[in-house]
mmCIF file of C-alpha atoms and ligand atoms in Angstrom:
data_model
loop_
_atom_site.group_PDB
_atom_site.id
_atom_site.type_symbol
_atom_site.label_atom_id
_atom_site.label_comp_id
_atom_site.label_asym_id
_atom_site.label_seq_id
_atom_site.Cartn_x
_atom_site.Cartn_y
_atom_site.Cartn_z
ATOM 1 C CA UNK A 2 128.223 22.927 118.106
ATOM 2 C CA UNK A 3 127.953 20.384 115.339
ATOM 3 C CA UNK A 4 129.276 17.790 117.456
ATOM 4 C CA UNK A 5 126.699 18.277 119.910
ATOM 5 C CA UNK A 6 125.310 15.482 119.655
ATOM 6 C CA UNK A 7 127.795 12.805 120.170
ATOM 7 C CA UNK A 8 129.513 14.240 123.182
ATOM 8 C CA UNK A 9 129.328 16.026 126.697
ATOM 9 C CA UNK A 10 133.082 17.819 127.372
ATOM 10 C CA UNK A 11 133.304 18.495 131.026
ATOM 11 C CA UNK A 12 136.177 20.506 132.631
ATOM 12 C CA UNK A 13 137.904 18.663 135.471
ATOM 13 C CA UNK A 14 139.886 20.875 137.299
ATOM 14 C CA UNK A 15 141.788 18.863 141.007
ATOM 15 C CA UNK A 16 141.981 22.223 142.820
ATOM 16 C CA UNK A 17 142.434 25.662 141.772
ATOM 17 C CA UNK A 18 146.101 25.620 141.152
ATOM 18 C CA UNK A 19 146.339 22.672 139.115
ATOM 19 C CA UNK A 20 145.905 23.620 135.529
ATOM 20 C CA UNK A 21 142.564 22.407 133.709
ATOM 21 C CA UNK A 22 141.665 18.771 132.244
ATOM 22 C CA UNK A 23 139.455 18.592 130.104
ATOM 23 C CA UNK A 24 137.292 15.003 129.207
ATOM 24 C CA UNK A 25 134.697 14.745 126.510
ATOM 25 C CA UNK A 26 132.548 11.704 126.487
ATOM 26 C CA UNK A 27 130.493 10.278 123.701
ATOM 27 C CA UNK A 28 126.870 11.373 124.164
ATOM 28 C CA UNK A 29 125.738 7.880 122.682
ATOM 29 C CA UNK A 30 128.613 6.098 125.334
ATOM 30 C CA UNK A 31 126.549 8.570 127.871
ATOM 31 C CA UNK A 32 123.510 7.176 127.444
ATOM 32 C CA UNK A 33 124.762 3.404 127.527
ATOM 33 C CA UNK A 34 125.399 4.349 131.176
ATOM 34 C CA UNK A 35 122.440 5.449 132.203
ATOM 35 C CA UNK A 36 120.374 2.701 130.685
ATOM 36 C CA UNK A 37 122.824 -0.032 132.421
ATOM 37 C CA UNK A 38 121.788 2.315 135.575
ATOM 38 C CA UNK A 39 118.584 2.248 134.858
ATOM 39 C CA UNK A 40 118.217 -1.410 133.965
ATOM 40 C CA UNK A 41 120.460 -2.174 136.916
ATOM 41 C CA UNK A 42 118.078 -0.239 139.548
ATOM 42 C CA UNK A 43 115.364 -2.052 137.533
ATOM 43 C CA UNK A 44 116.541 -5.455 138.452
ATOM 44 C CA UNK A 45 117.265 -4.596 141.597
ATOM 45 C CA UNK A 46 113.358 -4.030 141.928
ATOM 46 C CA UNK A 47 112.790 -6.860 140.418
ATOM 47 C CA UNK A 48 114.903 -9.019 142.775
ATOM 48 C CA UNK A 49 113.272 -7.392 145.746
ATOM 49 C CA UNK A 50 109.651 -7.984 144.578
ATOM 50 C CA UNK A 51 111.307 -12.030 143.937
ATOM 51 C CA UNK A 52 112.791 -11.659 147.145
ATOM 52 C CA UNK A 53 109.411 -11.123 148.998
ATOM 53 C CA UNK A 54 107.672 -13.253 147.014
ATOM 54 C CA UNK A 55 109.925 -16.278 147.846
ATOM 55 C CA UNK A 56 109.592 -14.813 151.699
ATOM 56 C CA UNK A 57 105.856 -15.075 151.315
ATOM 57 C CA UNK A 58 105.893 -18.325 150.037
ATOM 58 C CA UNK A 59 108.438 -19.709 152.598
ATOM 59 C CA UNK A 60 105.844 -18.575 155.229
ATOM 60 C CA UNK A 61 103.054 -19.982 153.476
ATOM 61 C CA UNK A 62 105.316 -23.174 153.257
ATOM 62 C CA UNK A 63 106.030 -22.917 156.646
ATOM 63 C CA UNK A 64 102.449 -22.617 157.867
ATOM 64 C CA UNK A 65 101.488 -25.258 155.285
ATOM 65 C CA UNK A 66 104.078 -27.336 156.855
ATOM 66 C CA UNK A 67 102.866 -27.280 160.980
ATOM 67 C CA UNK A 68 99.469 -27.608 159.800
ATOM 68 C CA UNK A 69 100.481 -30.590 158.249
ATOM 69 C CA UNK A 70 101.978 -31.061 161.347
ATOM 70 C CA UNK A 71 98.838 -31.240 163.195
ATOM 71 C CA UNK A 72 96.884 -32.913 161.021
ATOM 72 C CA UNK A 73 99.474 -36.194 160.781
ATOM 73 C CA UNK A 74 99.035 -35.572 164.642
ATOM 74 C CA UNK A 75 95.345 -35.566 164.594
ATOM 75 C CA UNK A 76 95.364 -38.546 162.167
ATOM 76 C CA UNK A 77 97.515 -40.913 164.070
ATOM 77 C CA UNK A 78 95.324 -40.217 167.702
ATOM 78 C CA UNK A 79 92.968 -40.838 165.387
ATOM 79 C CA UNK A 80 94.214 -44.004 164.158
ATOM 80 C CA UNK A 81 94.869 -45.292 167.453
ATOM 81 C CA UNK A 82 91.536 -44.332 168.635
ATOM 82 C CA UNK A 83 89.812 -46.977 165.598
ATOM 83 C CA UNK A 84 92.508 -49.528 167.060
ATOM 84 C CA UNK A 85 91.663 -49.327 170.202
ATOM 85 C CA UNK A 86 87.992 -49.419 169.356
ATOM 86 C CA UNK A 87 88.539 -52.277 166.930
ATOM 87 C CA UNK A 88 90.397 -54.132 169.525
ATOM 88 C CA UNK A 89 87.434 -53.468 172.038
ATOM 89 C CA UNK A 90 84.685 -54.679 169.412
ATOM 90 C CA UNK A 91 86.514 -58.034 168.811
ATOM 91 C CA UNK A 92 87.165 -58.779 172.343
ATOM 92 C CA UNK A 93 83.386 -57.948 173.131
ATOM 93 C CA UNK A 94 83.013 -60.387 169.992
ATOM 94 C CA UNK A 95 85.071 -63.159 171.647
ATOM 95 C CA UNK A 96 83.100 -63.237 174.397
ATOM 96 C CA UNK A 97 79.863 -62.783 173.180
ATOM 97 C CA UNK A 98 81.038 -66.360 170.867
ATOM 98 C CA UNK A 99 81.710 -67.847 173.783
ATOM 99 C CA UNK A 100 78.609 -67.084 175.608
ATOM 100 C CA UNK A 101 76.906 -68.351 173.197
ATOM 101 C CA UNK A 102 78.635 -71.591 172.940
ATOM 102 C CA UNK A 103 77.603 -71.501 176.363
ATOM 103 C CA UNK A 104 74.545 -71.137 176.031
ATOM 104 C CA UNK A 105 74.554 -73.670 173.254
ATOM 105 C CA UNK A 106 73.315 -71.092 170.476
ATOM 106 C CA UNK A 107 74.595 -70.071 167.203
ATOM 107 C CA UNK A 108 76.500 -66.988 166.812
ATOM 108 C CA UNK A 109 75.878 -64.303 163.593
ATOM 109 C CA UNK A 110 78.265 -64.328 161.164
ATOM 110 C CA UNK A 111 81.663 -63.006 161.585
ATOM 111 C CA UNK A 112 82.117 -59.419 162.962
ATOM 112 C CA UNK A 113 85.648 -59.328 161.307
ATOM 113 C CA UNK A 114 84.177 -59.457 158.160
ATOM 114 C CA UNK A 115 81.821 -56.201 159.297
ATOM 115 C CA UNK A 116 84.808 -54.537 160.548
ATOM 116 C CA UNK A 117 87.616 -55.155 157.465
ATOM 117 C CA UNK A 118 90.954 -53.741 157.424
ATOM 118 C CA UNK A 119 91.395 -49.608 156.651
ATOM 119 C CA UNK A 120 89.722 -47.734 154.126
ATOM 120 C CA UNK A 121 87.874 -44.625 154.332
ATOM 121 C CA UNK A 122 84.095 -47.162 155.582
ATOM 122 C CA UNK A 123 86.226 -48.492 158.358
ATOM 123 C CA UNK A 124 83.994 -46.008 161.181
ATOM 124 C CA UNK A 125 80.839 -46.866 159.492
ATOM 125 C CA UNK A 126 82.284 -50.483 159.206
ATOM 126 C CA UNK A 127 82.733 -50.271 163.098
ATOM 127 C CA UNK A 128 79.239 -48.923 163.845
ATOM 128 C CA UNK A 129 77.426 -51.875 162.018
ATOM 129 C CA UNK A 130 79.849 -54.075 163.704
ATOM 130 C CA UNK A 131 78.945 -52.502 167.464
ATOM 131 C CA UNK A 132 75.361 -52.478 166.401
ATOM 132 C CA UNK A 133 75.067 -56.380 165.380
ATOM 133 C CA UNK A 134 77.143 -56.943 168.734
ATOM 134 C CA UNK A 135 74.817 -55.482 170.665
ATOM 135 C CA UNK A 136 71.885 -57.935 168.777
ATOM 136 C CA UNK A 137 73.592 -60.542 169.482
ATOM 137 C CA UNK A 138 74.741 -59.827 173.062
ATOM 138 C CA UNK A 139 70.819 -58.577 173.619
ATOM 139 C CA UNK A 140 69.755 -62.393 171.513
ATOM 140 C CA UNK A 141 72.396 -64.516 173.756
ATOM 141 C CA UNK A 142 71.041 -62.293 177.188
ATOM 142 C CA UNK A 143 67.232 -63.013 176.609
ATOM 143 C CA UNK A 144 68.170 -67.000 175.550
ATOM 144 C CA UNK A 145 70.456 -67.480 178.819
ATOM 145 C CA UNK A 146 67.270 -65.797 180.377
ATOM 146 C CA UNK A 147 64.754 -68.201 179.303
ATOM 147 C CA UNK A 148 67.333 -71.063 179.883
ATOM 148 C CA UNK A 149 67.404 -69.862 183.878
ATOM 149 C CA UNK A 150 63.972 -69.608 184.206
ATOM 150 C CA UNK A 151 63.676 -72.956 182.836
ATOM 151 C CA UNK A 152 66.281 -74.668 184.412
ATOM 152 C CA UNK A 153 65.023 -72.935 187.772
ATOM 153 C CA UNK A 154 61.573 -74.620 186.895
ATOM 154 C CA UNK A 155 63.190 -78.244 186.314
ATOM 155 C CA UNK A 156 62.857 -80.494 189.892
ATOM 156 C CA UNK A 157 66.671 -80.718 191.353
ATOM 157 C CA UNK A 158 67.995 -82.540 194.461
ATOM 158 C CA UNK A 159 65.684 -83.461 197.011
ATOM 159 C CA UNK A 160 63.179 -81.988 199.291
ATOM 160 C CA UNK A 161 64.807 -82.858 202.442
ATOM 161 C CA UNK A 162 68.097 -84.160 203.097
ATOM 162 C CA UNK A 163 68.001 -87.824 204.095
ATOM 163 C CA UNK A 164 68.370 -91.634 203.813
ATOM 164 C CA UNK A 165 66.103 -92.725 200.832
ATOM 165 C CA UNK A 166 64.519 -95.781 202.379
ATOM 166 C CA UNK A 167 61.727 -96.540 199.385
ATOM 167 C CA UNK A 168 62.481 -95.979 195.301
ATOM 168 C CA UNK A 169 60.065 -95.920 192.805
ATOM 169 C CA UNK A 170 58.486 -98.799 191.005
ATOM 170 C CA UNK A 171 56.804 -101.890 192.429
ATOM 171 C CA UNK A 172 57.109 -102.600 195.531
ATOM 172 C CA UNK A 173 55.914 -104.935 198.712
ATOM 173 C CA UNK A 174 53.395 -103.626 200.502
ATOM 174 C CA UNK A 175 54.960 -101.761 203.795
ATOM 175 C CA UNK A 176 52.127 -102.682 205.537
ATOM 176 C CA UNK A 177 51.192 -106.031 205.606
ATOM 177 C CA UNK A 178 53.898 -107.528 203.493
ATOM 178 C CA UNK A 179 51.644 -109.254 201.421
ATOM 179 C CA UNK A 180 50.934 -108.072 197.576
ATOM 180 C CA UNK A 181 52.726 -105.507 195.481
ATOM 181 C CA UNK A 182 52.070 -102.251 194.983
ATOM 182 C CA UNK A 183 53.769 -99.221 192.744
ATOM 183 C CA UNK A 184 55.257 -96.681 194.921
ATOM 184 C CA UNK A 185 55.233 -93.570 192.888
ATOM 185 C CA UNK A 186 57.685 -91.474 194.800
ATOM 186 C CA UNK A 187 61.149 -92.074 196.587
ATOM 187 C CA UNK A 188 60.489 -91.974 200.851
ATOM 188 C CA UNK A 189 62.979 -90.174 202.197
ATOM 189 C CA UNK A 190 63.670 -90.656 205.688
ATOM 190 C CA UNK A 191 64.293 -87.880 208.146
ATOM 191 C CA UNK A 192 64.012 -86.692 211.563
ATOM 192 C CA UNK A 193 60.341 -85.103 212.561
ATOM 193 C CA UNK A 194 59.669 -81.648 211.910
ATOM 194 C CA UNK A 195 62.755 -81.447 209.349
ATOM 195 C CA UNK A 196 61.743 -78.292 206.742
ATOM 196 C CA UNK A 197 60.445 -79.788 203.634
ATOM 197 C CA UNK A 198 61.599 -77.389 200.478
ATOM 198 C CA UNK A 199 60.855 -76.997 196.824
ATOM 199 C CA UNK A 200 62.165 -78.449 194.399
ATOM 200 C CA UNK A 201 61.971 -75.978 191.565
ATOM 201 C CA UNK A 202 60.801 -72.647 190.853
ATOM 202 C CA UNK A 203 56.840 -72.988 190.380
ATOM 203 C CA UNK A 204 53.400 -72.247 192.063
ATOM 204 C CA UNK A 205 51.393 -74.090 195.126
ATOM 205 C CA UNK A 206 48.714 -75.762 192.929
ATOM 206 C CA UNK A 207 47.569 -78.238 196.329
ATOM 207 C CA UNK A 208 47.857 -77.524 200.001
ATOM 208 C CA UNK A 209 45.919 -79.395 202.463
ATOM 209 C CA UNK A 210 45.383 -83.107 203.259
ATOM 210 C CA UNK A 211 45.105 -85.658 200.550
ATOM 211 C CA UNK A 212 43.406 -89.487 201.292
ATOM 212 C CA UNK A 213 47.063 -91.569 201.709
ATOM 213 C CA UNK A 214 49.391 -88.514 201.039
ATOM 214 C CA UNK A 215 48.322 -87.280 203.925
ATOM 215 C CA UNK A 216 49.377 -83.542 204.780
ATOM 216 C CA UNK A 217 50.168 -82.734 200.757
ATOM 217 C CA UNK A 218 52.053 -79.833 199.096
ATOM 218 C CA UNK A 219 51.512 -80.018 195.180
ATOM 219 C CA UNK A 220 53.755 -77.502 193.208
ATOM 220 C CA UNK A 221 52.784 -77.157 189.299
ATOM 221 C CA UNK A 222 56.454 -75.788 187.411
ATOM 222 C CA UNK A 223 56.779 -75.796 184.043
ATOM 223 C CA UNK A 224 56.111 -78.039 180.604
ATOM 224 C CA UNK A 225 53.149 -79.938 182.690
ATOM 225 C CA UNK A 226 55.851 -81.135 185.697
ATOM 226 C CA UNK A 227 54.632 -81.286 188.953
ATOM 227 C CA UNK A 228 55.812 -82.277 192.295
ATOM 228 C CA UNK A 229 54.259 -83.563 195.653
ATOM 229 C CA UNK A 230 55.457 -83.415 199.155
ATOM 230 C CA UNK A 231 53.651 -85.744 201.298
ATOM 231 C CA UNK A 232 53.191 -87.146 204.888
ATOM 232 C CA UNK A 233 53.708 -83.293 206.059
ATOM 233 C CA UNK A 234 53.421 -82.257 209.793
ATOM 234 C CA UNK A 235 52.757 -78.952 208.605
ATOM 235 C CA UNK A 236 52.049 -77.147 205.685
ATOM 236 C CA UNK A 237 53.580 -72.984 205.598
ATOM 237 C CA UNK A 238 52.391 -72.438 202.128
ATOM 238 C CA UNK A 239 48.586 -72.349 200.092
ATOM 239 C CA UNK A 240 47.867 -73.178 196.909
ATOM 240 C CA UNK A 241 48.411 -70.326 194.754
ATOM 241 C CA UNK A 242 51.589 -69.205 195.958
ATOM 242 C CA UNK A 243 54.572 -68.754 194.062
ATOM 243 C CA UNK A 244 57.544 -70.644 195.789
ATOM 244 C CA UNK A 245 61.248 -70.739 194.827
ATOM 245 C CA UNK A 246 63.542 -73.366 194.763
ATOM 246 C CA UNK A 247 64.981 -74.234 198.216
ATOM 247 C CA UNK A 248 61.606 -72.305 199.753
ATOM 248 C CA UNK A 249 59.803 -73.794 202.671
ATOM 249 C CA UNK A 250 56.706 -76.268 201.687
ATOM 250 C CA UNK A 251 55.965 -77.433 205.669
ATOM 251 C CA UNK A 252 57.459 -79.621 208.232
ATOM 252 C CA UNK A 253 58.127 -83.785 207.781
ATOM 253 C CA UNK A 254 56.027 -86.045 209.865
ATOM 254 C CA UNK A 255 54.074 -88.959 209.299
ATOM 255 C CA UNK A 256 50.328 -88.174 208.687
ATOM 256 C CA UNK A 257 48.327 -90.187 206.046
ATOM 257 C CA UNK A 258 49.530 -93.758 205.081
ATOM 258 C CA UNK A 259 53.108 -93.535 206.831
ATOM 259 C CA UNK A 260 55.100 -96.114 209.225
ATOM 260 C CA UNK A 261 57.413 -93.190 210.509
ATOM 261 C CA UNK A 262 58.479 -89.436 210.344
ATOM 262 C CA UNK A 263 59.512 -89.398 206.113
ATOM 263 C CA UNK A 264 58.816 -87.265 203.190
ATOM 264 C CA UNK A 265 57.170 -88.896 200.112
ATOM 265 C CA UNK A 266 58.179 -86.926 197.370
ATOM 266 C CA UNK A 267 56.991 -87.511 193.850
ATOM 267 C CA UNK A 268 57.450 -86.179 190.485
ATOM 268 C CA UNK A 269 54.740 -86.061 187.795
ATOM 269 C CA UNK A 270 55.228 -85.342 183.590
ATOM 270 C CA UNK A 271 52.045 -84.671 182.389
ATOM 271 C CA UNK A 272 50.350 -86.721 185.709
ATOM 272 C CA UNK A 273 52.151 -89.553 185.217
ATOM 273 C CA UNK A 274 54.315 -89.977 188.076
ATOM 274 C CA UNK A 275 58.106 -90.458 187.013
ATOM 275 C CA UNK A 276 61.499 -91.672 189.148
ATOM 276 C CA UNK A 277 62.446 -88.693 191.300
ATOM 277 C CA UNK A 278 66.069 -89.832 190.751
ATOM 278 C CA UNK A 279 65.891 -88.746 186.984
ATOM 279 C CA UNK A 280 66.043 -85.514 188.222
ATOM 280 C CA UNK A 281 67.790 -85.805 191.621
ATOM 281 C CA UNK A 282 70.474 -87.808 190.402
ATOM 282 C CA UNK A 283 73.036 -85.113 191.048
ATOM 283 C CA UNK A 284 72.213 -83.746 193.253
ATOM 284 C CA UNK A 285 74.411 -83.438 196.089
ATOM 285 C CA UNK A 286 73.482 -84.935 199.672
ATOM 286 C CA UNK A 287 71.923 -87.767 197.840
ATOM 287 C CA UNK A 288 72.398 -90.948 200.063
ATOM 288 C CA UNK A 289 70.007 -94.064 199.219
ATOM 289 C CA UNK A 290 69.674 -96.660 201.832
ATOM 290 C CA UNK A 291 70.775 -100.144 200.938
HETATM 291 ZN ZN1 ZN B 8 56.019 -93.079 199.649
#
């Protein structure tokens, strides 16, 4: 057929009684169908393939999404972990500055200015802060140290608690009235056999009886200072023993150059005897006689 080409004739028939239609359709019209068809099915793929590539990426969003999730989670404990630890180091810093106004020292420069405010240094900012603390806290520790010791070593109160019946300085001589004398200690008055104690921290340099003194305790303590205990009943200590303040030297009495049961106590800077009430001045139980 000539017209071959151009068109497909098909014979329609409803059922077998009905008589016969017949439709021809352009070959070219024919065609046109089957590309929409085919470019339809096409873009069906196509959507499909977009389909599960927008799935895909909604997961991925998704998963993106709760491990951002975790991490703003992770970053705020964080967070409040630094505070807390940065609230920690300045407290410790307070009271480390107070210390050492205590202990009348000066402090290292500020910690705040170690520690700043945020940025990405603020850990390592936090470890040189924690790290100068704990100089300074060590520094302050070994000065309030040395500052006990020393202060332990330093004569305070008196050896024995009683009336003060003699000061130091120039005096009449107790025994016959007649000429002046210097009394180097205070003469504390107290009943016989009253414990006699130390001071100060320091070491039994004297022990035994001594011309006038009489029974004598000598205790060497720090920065040349010394002490004596005289007049002593008793001595309970030898030289070369370490005694503490408030430890037992001996016993009151009245050996040596003594009208009655007293302690003579001295102090001495650098042998030079000194007024006991320098040191003993607050001490409590302190009652002077007249
Ligand atoms: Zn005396």
């Amino acid at each position: 057929m000539a017209n071959d080409n151009r068109v497909y004739t098909f014979l329609i028939s409803p059922s077998r009684t009905s008589k016969i239609r017949q439709l021809s359709i352009d070959k070219n019209l024919l065609r046109a169908a089957a590309a929409v068809v085919v470019f339809t099915f096409l873009l069906m793929i196509y959507g499909a393939v977009r389909l599960g590539q927008h799935e895909a990426l909604n997961l991925k969003y998704l998963s993106v999404k709760a491990e951002n999730e975790n991490l703003k989670q992770a970053n705020d404990a964080y967070e409040n972990s630094y505070a807390r630890l940065k609230g920690q180091i300045s407290y410790i810093e307070d009271m480390s500055k107070e210390l050492a106004r205590k202990a009348r020292m000066e402090h290292s420069p500020e910690i705040d200015e170690l520690v700043g405010i945020g940025g990405p240094e603020t850990v390592v900012a936090l470890d040189k802060a924690a790290n100068q603390l704990e100089r300074d806290v060590r520094h302050i520790n070994d000065h309030l140290r040395s500052d006990i010791l020393r202060m332990a070593s330093i004569p305070r109160g008196l050896p024995v608690n009683g009336y003060v019946t003699d000061g130091f300085g120039m005096r009449r001589n107790p025994f016959n009235g007649e000429g002046r004398e210097v009394h180097e200690g205070l003469d504390i008055a107290v009943d016989f056999g009253t414990p006699v104690t130390a001071t100060a921290d320091g070491l039994v340099i004297y022990a035994a009886p001594h011309a006038g003194y009489g029974n004598l305790v000598i205790v060497y303590h720090s920065n040349g200072i010394t002490t004596r205990y005289g007049h002593l009943s008793r001595i309970s200590v030898e030289a070369g023993q370490r005694v503490k303040r408030g430890d037992q030297l001996g016993n009151a009495g009245s050996t040596g150059r003594s009208t009655g049961p007293h302690v003579h106590y001295e102090i001495r800077e650098n042998d030079q005897s000194v007024d006991p009430l320098r040191y003993s001045a607050q001490s409590s139980g302190l009652r002077v006689a007249n």
